[in-house]
PDB file of C-alpha atoms in Angstrom:
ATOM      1  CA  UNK A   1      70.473  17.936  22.457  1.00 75.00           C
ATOM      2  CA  UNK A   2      71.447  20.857  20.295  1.00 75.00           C
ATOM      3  CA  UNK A   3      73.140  23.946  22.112  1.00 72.00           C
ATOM      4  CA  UNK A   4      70.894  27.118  22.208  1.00 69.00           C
ATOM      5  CA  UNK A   5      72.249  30.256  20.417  1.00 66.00           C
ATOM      6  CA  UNK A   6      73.129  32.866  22.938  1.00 64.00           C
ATOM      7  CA  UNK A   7      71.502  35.390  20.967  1.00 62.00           C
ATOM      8  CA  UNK A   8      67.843  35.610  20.362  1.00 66.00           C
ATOM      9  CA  UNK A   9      66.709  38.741  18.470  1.00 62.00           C
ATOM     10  CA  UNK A  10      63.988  39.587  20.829  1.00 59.00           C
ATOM     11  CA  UNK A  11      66.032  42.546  22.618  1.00 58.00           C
ATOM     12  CA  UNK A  12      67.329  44.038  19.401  1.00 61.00           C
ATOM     13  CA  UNK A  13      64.509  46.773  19.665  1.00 64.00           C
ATOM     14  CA  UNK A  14      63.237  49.255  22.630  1.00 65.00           C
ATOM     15  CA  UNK A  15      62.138  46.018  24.916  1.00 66.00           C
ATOM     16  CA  UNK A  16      63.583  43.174  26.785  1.00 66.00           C
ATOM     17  CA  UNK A  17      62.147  39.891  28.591  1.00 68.00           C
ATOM     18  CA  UNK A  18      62.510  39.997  32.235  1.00 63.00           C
ATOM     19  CA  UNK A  19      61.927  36.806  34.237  1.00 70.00           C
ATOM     20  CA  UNK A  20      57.814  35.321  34.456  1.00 63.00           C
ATOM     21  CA  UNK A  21      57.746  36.262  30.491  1.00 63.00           C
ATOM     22  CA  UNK A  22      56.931  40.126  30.704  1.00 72.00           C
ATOM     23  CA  UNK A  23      58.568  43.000  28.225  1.00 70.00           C
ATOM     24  CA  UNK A  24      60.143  46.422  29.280  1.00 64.00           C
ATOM     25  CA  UNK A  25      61.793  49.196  27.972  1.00 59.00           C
ATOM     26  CA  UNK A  26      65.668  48.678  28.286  1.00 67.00           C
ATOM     27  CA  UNK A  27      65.631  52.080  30.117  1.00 67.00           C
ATOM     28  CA  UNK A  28      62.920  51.259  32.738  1.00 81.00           C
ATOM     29  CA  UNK A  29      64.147  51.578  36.266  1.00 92.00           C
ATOM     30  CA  UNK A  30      63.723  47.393  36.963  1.00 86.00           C
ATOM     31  CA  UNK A  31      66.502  47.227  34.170  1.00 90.00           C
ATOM     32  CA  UNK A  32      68.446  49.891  35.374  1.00 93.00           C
ATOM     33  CA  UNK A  33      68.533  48.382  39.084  1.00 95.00           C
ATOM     34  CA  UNK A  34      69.035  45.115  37.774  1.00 92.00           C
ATOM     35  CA  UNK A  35      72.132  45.928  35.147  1.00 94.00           C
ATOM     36  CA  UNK A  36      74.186  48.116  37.522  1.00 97.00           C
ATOM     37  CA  UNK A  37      73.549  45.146  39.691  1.00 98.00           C
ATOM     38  CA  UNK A  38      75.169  43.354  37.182  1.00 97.00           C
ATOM     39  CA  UNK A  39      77.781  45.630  36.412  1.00 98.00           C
ATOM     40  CA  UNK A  40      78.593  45.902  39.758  1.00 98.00           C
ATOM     41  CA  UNK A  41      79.663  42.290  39.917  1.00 98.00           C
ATOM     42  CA  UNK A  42      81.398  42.451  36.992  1.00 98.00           C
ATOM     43  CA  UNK A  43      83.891  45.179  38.586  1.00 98.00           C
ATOM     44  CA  UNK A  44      84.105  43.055  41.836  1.00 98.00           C
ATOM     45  CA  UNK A  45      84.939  40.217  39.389  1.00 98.00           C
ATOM     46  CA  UNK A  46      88.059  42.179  37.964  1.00 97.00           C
ATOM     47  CA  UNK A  47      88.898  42.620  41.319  1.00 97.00           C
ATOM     48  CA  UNK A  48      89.063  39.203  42.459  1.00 97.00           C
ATOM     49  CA  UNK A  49      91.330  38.168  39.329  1.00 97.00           C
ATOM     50  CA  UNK A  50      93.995  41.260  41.003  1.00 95.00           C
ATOM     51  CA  UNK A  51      97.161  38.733  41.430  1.00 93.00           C
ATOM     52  CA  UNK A  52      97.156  41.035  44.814  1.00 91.00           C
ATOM     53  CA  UNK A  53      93.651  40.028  46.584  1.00 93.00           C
ATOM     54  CA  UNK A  54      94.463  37.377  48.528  1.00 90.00           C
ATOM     55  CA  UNK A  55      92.455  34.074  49.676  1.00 92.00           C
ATOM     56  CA  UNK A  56      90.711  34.910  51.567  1.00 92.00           C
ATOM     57  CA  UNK A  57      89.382  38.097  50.118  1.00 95.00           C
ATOM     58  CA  UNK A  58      88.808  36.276  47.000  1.00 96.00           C
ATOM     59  CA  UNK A  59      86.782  33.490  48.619  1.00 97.00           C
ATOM     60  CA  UNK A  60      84.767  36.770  50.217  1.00 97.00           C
ATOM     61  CA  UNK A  61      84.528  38.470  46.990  1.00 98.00           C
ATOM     62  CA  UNK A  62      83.225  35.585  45.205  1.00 98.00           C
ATOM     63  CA  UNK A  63      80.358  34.881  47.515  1.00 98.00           C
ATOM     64  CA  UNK A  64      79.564  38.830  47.434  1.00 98.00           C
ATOM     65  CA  UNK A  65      79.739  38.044  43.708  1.00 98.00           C
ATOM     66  CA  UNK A  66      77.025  34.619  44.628  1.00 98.00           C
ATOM     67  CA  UNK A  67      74.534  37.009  46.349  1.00 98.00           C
ATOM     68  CA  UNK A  68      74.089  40.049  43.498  1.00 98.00           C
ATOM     69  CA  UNK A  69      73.418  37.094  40.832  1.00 97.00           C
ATOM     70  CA  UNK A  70      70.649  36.481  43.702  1.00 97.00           C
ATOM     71  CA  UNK A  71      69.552  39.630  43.682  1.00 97.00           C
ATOM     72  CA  UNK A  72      69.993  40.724  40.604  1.00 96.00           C
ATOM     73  CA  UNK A  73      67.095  38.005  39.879  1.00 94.00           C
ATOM     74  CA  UNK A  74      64.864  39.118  42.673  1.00 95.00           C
ATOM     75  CA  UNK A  75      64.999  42.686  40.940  1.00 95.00           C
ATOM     76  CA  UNK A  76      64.597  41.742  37.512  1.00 92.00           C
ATOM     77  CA  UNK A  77      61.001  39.403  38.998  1.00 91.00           C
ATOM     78  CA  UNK A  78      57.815  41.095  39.157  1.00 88.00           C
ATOM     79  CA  UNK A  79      56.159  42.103  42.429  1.00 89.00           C
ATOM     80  CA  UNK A  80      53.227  40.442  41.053  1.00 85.00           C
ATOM     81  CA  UNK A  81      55.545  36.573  41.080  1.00 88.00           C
ATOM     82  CA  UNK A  82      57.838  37.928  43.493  1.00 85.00           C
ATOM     83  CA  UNK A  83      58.824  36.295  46.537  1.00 75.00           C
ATOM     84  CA  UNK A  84      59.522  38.444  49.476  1.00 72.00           C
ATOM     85  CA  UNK A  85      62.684  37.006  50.008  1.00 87.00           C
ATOM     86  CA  UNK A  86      66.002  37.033  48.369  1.00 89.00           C
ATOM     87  CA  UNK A  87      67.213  33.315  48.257  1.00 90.00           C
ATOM     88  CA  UNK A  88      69.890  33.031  50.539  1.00 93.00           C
ATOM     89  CA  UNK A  89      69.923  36.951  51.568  1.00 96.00           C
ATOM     90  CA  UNK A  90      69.541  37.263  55.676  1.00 96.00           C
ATOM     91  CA  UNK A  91      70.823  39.677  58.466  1.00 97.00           C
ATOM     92  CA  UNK A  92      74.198  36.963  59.150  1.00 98.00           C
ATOM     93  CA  UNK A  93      75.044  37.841  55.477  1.00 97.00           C
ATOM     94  CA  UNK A  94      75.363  41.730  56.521  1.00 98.00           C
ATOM     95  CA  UNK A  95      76.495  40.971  59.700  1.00 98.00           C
ATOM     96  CA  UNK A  96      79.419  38.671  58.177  1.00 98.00           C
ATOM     97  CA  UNK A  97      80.416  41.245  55.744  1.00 98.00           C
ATOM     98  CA  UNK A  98      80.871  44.079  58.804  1.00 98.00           C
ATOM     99  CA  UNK A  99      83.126  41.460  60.706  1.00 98.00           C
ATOM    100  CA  UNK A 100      85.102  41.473  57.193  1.00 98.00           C
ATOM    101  CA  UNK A 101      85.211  45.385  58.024  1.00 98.00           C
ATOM    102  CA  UNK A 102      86.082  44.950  61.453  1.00 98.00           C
ATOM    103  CA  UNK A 103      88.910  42.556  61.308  1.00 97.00           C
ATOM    104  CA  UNK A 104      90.651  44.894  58.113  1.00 96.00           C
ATOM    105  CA  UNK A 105      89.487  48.160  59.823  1.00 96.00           C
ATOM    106  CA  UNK A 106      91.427  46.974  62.491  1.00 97.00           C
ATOM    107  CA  UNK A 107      94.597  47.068  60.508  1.00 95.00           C
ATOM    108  CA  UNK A 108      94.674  49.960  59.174  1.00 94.00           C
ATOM    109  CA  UNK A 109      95.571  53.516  60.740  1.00 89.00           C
ATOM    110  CA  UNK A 110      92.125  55.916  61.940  1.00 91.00           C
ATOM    111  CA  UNK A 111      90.878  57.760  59.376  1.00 86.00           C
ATOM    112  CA  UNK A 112      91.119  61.602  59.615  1.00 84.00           C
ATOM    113  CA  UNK A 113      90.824  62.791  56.228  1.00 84.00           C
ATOM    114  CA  UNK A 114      88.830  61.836  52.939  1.00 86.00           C
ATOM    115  CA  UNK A 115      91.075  59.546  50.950  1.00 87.00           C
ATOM    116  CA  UNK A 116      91.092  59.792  47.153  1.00 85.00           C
ATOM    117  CA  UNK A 117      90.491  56.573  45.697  1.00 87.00           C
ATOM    118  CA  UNK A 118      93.924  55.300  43.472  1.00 88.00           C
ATOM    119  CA  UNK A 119      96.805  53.286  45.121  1.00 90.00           C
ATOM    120  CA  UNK A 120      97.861  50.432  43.764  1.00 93.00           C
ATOM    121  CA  UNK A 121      95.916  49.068  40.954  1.00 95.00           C
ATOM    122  CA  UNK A 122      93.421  46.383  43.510  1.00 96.00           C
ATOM    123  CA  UNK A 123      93.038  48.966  45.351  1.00 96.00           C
ATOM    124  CA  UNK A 124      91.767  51.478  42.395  1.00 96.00           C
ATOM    125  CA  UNK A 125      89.703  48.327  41.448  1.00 97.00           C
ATOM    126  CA  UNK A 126      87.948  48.224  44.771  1.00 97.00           C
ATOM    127  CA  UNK A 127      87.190  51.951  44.478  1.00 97.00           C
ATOM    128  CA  UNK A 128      85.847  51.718  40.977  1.00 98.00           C
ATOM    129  CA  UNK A 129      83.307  48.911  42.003  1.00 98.00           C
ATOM    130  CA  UNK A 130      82.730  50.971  45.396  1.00 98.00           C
ATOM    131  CA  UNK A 131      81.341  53.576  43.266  1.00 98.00           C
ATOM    132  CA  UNK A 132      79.293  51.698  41.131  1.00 98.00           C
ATOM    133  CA  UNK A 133      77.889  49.851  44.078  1.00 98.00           C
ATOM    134  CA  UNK A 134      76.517  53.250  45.500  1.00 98.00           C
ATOM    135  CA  UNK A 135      75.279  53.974  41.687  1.00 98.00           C
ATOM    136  CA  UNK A 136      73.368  49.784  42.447  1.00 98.00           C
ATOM    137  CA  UNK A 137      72.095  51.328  45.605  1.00 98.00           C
ATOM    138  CA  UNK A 138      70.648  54.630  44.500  1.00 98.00           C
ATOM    139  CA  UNK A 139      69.163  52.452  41.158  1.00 97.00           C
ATOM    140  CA  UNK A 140      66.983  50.128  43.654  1.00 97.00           C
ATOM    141  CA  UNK A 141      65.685  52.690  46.408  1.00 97.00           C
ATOM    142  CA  UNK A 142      64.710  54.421  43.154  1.00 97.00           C
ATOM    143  CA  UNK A 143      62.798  51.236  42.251  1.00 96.00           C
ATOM    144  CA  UNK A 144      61.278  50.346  45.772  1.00 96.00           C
ATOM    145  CA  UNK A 145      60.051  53.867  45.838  1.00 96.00           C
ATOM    146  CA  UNK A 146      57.676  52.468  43.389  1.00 94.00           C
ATOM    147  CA  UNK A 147      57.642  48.501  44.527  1.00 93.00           C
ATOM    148  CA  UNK A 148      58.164  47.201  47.585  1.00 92.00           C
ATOM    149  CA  UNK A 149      61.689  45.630  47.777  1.00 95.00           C
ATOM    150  CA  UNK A 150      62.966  43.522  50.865  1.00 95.00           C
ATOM    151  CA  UNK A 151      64.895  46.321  52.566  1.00 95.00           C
ATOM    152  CA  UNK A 152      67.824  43.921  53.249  1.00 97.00           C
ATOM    153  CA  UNK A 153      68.827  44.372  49.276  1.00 97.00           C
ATOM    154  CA  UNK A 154      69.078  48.234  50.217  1.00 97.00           C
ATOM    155  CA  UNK A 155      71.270  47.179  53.725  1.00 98.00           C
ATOM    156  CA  UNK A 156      73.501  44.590  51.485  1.00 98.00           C
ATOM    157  CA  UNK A 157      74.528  46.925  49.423  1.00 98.00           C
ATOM    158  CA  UNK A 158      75.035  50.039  51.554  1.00 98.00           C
ATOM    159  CA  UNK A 159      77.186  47.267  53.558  1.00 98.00           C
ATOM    160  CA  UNK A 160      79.386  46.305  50.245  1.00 98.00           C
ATOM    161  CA  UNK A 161      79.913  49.778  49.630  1.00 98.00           C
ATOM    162  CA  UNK A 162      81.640  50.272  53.200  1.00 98.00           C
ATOM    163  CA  UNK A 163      83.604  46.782  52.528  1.00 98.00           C
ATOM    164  CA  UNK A 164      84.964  47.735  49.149  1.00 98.00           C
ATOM    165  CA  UNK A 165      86.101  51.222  50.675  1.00 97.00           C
ATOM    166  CA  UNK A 166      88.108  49.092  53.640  1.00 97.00           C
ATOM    167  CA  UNK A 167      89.570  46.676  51.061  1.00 97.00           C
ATOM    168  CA  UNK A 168      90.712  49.571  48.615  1.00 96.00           C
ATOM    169  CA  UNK A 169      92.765  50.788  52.107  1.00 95.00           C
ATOM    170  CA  UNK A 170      93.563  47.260  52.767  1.00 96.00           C
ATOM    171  CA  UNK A 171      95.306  46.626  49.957  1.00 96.00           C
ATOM    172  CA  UNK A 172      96.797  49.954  49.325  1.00 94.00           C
ATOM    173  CA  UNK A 173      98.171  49.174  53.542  1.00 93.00           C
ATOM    174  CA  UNK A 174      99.837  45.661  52.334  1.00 91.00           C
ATOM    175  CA  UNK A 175     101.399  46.883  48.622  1.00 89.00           C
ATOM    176  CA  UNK A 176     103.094  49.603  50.795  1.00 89.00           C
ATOM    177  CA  UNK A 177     101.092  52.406  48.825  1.00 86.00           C
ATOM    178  CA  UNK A 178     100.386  55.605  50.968  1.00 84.00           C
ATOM    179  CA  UNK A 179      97.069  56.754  51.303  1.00 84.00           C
ATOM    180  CA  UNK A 180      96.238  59.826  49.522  1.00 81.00           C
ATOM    181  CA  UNK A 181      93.886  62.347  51.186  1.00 80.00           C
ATOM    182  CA  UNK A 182      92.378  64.944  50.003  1.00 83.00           C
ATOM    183  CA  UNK A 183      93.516  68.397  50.542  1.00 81.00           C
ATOM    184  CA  UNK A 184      90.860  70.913  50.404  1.00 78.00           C
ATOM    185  CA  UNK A 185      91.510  73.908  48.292  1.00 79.00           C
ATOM    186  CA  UNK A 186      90.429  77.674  48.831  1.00 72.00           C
ATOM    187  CA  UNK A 187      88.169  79.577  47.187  1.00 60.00           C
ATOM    188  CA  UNK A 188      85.823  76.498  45.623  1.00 53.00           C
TER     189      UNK A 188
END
């Protein structure tokens, strides 16, 4: 069996395929929810290869990384072949992430003040994908104010936003990097 090209032509214009066959504009909102999906998994990906994330955050990353490939295909489906579901997307999968909050929250000093993302570089990593996950989260509530969308997509990733801030502090806590907070400044 021959190996397909990766490249097909179809997308070189305005449209793209999405999954069950249909064409959209590249700048329709499905793509738009879909692709920062995407991108956000790509920054969580150059996260996990930081020499500083350990095992076990790896092993967390990477099935955070598992679960926007999952939905990431729910978005780019039509409502009209859609399930409901996301495969593999319940409540223990948000409720697993918090106690991955929980047990680094628990390490790390009360927060008083807002904290400007930088650190050491995992930690800048974390805050870079934080970011574009609340860009991921904004794309789809845009999109299910159009189509309905399982409202745990909009909890998962309101969730990873709040774990990616923790790790960023996490890891800034174990390289021995201070915290920087943000000092207000008069007359804004």
């Amino acid at each position: 069996m021959a190996k397909s090209p990766i490249y097909t032509r179809t997308g070189d214009g305005i449209n793209t395929s999405i999954i069950g066959g249909d064409r959209i504009p590249k700048y329709s909102l499905r793509l738009e929810a879909y692709g920062t999906v995407d991108e956000l998994s790509s920054f969580i990906g150059n996260l996990v290869a930081d020499d500083s994330v350990i095992d076990e955050q790896r092993y967390d990353l990477l099935k955070v990384q598992n679960m926007l490939f999952n939905i990431g295909g729910y978005l780019a489906t039509p409502p009209s072949i859609r399930k409901r579901e996301v495969a593999g997307l319940t409540q223990d999968n948000i409720t697993e992430m918090e106690g991955w909050i929980d047990v680094m929250d628990e390490q790390l000093p009360k927060l008083n003040n807002f904290i400007i993302p930088g650190g050491c570089k995992a930690s800048a990593k974390a805050n870079m994908a934080r970011t574009v996950c609340r860009r991921a989260e904004r794309r789809v509530l845009q999109l299910a104010a159009e189509e309905e969308i399982n409202l745990l997509v909009m909890a998962y990733l309101n969730r990873l936003s709040d774990y990616l801030f923790v790790i960023g502090r996490y890891l800034n806590k174990f390289a021995n990097y201070e915290e920087i907070t943000w000092q207000q400044t008069e007359n804004l």
